[in-house]
mmCIF file of C-alpha atoms in Angstrom:
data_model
loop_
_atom_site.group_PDB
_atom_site.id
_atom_site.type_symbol
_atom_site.label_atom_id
_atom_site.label_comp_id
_atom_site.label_asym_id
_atom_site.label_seq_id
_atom_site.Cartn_x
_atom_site.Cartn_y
_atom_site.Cartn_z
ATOM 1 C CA UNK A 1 250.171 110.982 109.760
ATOM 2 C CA UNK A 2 247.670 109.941 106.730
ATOM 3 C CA UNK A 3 247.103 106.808 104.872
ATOM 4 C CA UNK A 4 246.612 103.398 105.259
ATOM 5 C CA UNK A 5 249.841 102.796 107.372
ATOM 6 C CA UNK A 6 249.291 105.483 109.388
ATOM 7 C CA UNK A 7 245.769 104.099 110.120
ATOM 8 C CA UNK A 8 247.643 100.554 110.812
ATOM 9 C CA UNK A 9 250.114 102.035 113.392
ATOM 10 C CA UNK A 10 247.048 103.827 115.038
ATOM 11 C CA UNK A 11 245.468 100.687 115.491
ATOM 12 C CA UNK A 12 247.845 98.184 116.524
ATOM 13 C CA UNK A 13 249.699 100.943 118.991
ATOM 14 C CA UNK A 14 245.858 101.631 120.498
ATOM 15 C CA UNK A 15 245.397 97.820 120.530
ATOM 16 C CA UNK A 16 248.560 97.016 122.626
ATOM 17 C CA UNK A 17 248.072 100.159 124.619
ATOM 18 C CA UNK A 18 244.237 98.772 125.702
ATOM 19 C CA UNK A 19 246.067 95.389 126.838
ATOM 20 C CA UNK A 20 248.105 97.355 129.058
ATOM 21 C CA UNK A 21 251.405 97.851 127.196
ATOM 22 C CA UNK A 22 253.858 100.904 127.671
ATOM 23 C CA UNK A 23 253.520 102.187 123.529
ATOM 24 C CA UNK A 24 255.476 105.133 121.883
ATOM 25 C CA UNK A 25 255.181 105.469 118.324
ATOM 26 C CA UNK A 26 258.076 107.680 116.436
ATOM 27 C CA UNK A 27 257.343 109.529 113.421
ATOM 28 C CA UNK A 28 257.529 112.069 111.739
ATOM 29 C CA UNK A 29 255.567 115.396 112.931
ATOM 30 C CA UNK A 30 253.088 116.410 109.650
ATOM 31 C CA UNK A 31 250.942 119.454 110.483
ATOM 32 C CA UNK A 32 248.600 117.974 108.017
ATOM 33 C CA UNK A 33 248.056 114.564 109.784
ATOM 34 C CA UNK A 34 244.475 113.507 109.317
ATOM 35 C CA UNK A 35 245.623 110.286 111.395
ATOM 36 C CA UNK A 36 246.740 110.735 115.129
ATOM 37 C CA UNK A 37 247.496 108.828 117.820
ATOM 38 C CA UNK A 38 244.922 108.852 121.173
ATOM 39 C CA UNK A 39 246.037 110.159 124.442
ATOM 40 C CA UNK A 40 247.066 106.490 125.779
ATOM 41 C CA UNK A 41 250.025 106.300 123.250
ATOM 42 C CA UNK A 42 253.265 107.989 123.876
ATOM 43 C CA UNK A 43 254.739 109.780 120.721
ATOM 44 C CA UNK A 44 257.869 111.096 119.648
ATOM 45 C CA UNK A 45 258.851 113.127 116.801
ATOM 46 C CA UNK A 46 261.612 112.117 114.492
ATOM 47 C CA UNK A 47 263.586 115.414 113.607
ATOM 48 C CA UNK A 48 263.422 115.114 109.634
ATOM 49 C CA UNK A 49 260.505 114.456 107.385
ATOM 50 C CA UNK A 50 261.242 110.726 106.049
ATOM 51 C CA UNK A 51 258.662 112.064 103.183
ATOM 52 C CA UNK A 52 261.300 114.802 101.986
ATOM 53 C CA UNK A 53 264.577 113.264 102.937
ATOM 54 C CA UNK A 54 264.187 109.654 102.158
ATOM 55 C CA UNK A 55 267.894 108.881 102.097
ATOM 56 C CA UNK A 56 268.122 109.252 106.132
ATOM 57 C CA UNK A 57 265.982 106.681 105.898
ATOM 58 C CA UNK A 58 268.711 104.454 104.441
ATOM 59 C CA UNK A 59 271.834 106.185 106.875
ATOM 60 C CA UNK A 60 270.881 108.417 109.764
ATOM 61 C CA UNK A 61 271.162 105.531 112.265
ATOM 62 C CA UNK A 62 272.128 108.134 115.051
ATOM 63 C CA UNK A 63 268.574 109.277 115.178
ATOM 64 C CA UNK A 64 267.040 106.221 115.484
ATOM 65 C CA UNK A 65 270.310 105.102 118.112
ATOM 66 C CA UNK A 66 269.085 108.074 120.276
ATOM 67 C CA UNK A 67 265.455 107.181 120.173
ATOM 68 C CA UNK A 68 266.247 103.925 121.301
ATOM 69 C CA UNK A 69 268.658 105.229 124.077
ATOM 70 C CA UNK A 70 266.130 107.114 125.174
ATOM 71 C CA UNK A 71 263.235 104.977 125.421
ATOM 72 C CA UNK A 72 265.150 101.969 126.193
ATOM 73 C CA UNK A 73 262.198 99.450 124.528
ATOM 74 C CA UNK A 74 261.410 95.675 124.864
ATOM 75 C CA UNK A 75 260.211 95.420 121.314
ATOM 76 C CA UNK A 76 260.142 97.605 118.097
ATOM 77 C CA UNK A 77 257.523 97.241 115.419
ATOM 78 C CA UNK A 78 258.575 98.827 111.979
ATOM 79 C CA UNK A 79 255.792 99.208 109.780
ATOM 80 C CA UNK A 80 257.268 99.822 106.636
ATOM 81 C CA UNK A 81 255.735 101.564 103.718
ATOM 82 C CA UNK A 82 257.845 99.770 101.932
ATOM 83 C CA UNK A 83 261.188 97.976 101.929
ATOM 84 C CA UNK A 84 264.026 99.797 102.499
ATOM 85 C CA UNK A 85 261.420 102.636 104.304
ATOM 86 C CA UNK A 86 263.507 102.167 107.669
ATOM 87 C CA UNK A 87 267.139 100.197 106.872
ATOM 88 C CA UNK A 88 268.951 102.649 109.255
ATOM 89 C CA UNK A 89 266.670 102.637 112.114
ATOM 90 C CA UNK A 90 266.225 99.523 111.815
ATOM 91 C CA UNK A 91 270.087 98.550 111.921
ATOM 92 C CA UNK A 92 270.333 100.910 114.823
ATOM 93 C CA UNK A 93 267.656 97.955 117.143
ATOM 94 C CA UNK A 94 269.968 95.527 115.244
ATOM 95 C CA UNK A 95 273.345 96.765 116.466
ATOM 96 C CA UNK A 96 271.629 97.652 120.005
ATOM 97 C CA UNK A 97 270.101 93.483 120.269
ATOM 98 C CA UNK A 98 266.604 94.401 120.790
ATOM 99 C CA UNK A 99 264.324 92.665 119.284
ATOM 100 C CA UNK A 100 262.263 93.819 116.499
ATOM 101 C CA UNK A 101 259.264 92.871 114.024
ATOM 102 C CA UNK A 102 259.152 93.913 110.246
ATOM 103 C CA UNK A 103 255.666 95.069 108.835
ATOM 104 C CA UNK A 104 255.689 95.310 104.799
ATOM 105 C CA UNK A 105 252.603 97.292 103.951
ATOM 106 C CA UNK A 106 253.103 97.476 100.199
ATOM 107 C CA UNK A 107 255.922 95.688 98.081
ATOM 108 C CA UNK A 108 256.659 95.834 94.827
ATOM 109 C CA UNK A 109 259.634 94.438 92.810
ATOM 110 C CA UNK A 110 262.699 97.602 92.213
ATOM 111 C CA UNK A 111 262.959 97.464 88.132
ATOM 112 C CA UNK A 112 266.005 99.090 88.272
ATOM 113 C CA UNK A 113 268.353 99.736 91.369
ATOM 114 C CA UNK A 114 271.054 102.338 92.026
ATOM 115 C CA UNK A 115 274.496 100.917 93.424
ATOM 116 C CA UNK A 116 272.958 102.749 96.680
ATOM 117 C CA UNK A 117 270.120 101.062 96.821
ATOM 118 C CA UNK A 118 271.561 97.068 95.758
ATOM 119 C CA UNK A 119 273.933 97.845 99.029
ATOM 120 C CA UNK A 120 271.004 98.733 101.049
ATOM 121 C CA UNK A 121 269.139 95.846 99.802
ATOM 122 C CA UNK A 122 272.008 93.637 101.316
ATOM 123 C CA UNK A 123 271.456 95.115 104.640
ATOM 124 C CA UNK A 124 267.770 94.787 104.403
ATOM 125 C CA UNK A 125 268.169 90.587 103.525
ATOM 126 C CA UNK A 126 270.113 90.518 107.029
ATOM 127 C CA UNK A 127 268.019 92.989 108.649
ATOM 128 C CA UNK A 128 265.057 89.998 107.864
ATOM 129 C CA UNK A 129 267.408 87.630 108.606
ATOM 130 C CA UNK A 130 267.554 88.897 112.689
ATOM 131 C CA UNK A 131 264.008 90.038 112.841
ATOM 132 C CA UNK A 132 261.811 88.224 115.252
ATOM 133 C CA UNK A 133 259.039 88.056 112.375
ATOM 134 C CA UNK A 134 258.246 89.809 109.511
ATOM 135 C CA UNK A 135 254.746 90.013 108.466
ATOM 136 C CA UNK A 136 253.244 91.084 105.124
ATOM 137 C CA UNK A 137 249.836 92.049 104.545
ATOM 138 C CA UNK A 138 249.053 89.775 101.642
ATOM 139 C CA UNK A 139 250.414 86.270 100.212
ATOM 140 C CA UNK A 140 251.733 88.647 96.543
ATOM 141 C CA UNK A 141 253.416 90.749 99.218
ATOM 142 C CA UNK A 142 255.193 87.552 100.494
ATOM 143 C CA UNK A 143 255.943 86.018 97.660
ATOM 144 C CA UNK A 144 258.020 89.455 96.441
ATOM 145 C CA UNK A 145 259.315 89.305 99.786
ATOM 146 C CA UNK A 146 260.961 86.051 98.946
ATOM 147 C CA UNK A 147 261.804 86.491 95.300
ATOM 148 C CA UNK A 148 263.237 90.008 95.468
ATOM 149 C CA UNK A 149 264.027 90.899 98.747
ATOM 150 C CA UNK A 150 265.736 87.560 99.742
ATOM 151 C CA UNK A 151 263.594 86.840 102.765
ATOM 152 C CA UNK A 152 264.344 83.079 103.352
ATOM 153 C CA UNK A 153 261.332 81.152 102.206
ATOM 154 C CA UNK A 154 261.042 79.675 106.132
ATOM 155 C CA UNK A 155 260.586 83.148 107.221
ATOM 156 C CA UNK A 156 257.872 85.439 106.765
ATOM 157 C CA UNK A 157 253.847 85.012 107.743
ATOM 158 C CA UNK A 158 250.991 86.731 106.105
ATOM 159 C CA UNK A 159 248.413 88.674 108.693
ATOM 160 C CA UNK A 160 245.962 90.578 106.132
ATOM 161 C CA UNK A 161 244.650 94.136 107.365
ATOM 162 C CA UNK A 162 241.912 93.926 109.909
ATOM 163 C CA UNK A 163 238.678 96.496 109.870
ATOM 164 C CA UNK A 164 236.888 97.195 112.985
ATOM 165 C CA UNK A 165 233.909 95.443 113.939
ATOM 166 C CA UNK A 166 231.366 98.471 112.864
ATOM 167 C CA UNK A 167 232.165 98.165 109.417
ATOM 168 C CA UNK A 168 230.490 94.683 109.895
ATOM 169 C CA UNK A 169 226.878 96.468 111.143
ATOM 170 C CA UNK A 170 223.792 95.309 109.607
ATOM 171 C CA UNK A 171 222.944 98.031 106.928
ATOM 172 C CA UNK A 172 219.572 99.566 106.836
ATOM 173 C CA UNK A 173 217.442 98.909 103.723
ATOM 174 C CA UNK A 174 216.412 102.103 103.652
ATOM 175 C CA UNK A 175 219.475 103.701 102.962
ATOM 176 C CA UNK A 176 220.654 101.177 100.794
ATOM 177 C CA UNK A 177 217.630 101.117 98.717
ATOM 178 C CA UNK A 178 218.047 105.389 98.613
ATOM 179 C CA UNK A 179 221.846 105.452 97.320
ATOM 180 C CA UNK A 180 220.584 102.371 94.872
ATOM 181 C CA UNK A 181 218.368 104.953 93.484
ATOM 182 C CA UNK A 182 220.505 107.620 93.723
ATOM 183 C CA UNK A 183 222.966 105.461 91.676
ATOM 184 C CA UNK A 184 221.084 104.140 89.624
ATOM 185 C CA UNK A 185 221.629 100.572 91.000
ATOM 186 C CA UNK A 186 218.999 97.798 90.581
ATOM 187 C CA UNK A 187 217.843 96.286 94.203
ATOM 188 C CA UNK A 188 219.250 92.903 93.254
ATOM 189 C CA UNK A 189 222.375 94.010 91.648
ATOM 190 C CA UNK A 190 225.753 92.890 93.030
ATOM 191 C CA UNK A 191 227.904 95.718 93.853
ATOM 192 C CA UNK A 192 231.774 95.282 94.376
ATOM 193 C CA UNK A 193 234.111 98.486 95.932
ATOM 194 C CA UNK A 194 237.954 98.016 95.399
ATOM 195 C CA UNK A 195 239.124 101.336 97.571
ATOM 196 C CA UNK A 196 243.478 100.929 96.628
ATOM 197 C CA UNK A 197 246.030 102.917 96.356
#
C-alpha cells in the first residue's frame, strides 16, 4: 500500500489489466495505503500484515495455498521487496505447478544469517531455480542475485523501473526559471535529483 513497490504492482497489474487480462493482486490491507489499486484490478486481502509478522512470510504456505485455490491463476507475479519477502507463498505456486515470475525490487547481501534464515535461503535458490523468470530492477541487483542468492548465472534478466510518459513533458521556462530563483540556481547550472530509499 505505499512505496515504490507498491507503485510497481499498481502499474504493471493496471498495465496487464488495459491489455485485457483477468488481474488480482493479494496484499496486505493497510488503512494507511497512499497507493491503491483502480477499479479494473481484482484485490484480495491477505489475513496478516507481512509488515508486522514477517516470519509468515517464510512458513504460512496455507494462506497463500488457499489464495491460489481460490483464484485458480495462469500466472503469479511476486514482486518482492526483497528476497526471502514471499518464500512460503511462493513454495505454495511451486508445490501447486503454476507458473510464476520473481520480481527483486531491492537486494542487498545478508551480513549475517540466522540458521532460519540460511534454510530459507536454500528454498529460495530452488524457488529461482523453477521460476519462469526472475527479473531485477538493476544489473548490482543481479549481480547479488548471483553471488549471494545462488541464482544460476544463465538465469535472471534486468528490466529497470519504467516512469510514465508525463514525466517526459516539455517543462515550461517559466517555472523553471521561478524555482531557479527560488533556489538560488543559476539558469545554466546542471541540476541532478537522486530521489532513493
Amino acid at each position: 500500500g505505499e512505496g515504490g513497490v507498491a507503485q510497481y504492482n499498481v502499474s504493471l497489474a493496471s498495465g496487464l489489466a488495459a491489455l485485457g487480462y483477468s488481474v488480482t493482486v493479494a496484499q496486505s490491507k493497510r488503512e494507511s495505503a497512499t497507493v491503491t489499486m483502480p477499479p479494473t484490478v481484482g484485490q484480495r486481502w491477505i489475513p496478516f500484515d507481512t509488515r508486522l509478522e514477517p516470519a509468515r512470510n517464510l512458513t504460512d504456505v496455507k494462506v497463500a495455498a488457499d489464495l491460489l485455490d481460490a483464484l485458480n491463476p495462469t500466472l503469479v507475479i511476486f514482486t518482492n521487496c526483497a528476497p526471502l519477502s514471499q518464500v512460503a507463498a511462493t513454495l505454495a505456486a511451486a508445490n501447486r505447478g503454476v507458473p510464476f515470475i520473481i520480481v527483486e525490487g531491492f537486494v542487498a547481501p545478508y551480513s549475517i544469517l540466522t540458521a532460519h534464515q540460511a534454510w530459507m535461503l536454500h528454498f529460495q535458490r530452488l524457488l529461482y531455480e523453477k521460476a519462469r523468470a526472475v527479473v531485477a530492477v538493476s544489473g548490482d541487483n543481479l549481480a547479488i542475485l548471483r553471488s549471494h542468492f545462488g541464482l544460476h548465472k544463465r538465469k535472471g534478466e534486468v528490466v529497470h523501473y519504467g516512469r510514465p510518459a508525463s514525466f517526459f513533458a516539455a517543462r515550461d521556462p517559466m517555472v523553471r526559471a521561478t524555482v531557479r530563483k527560488e533556489l538560488g540556481i543559476p539558469l545554466d547550472a546542471t541540476v541532478c535529483l537522486t530521489a532513493a530509499r
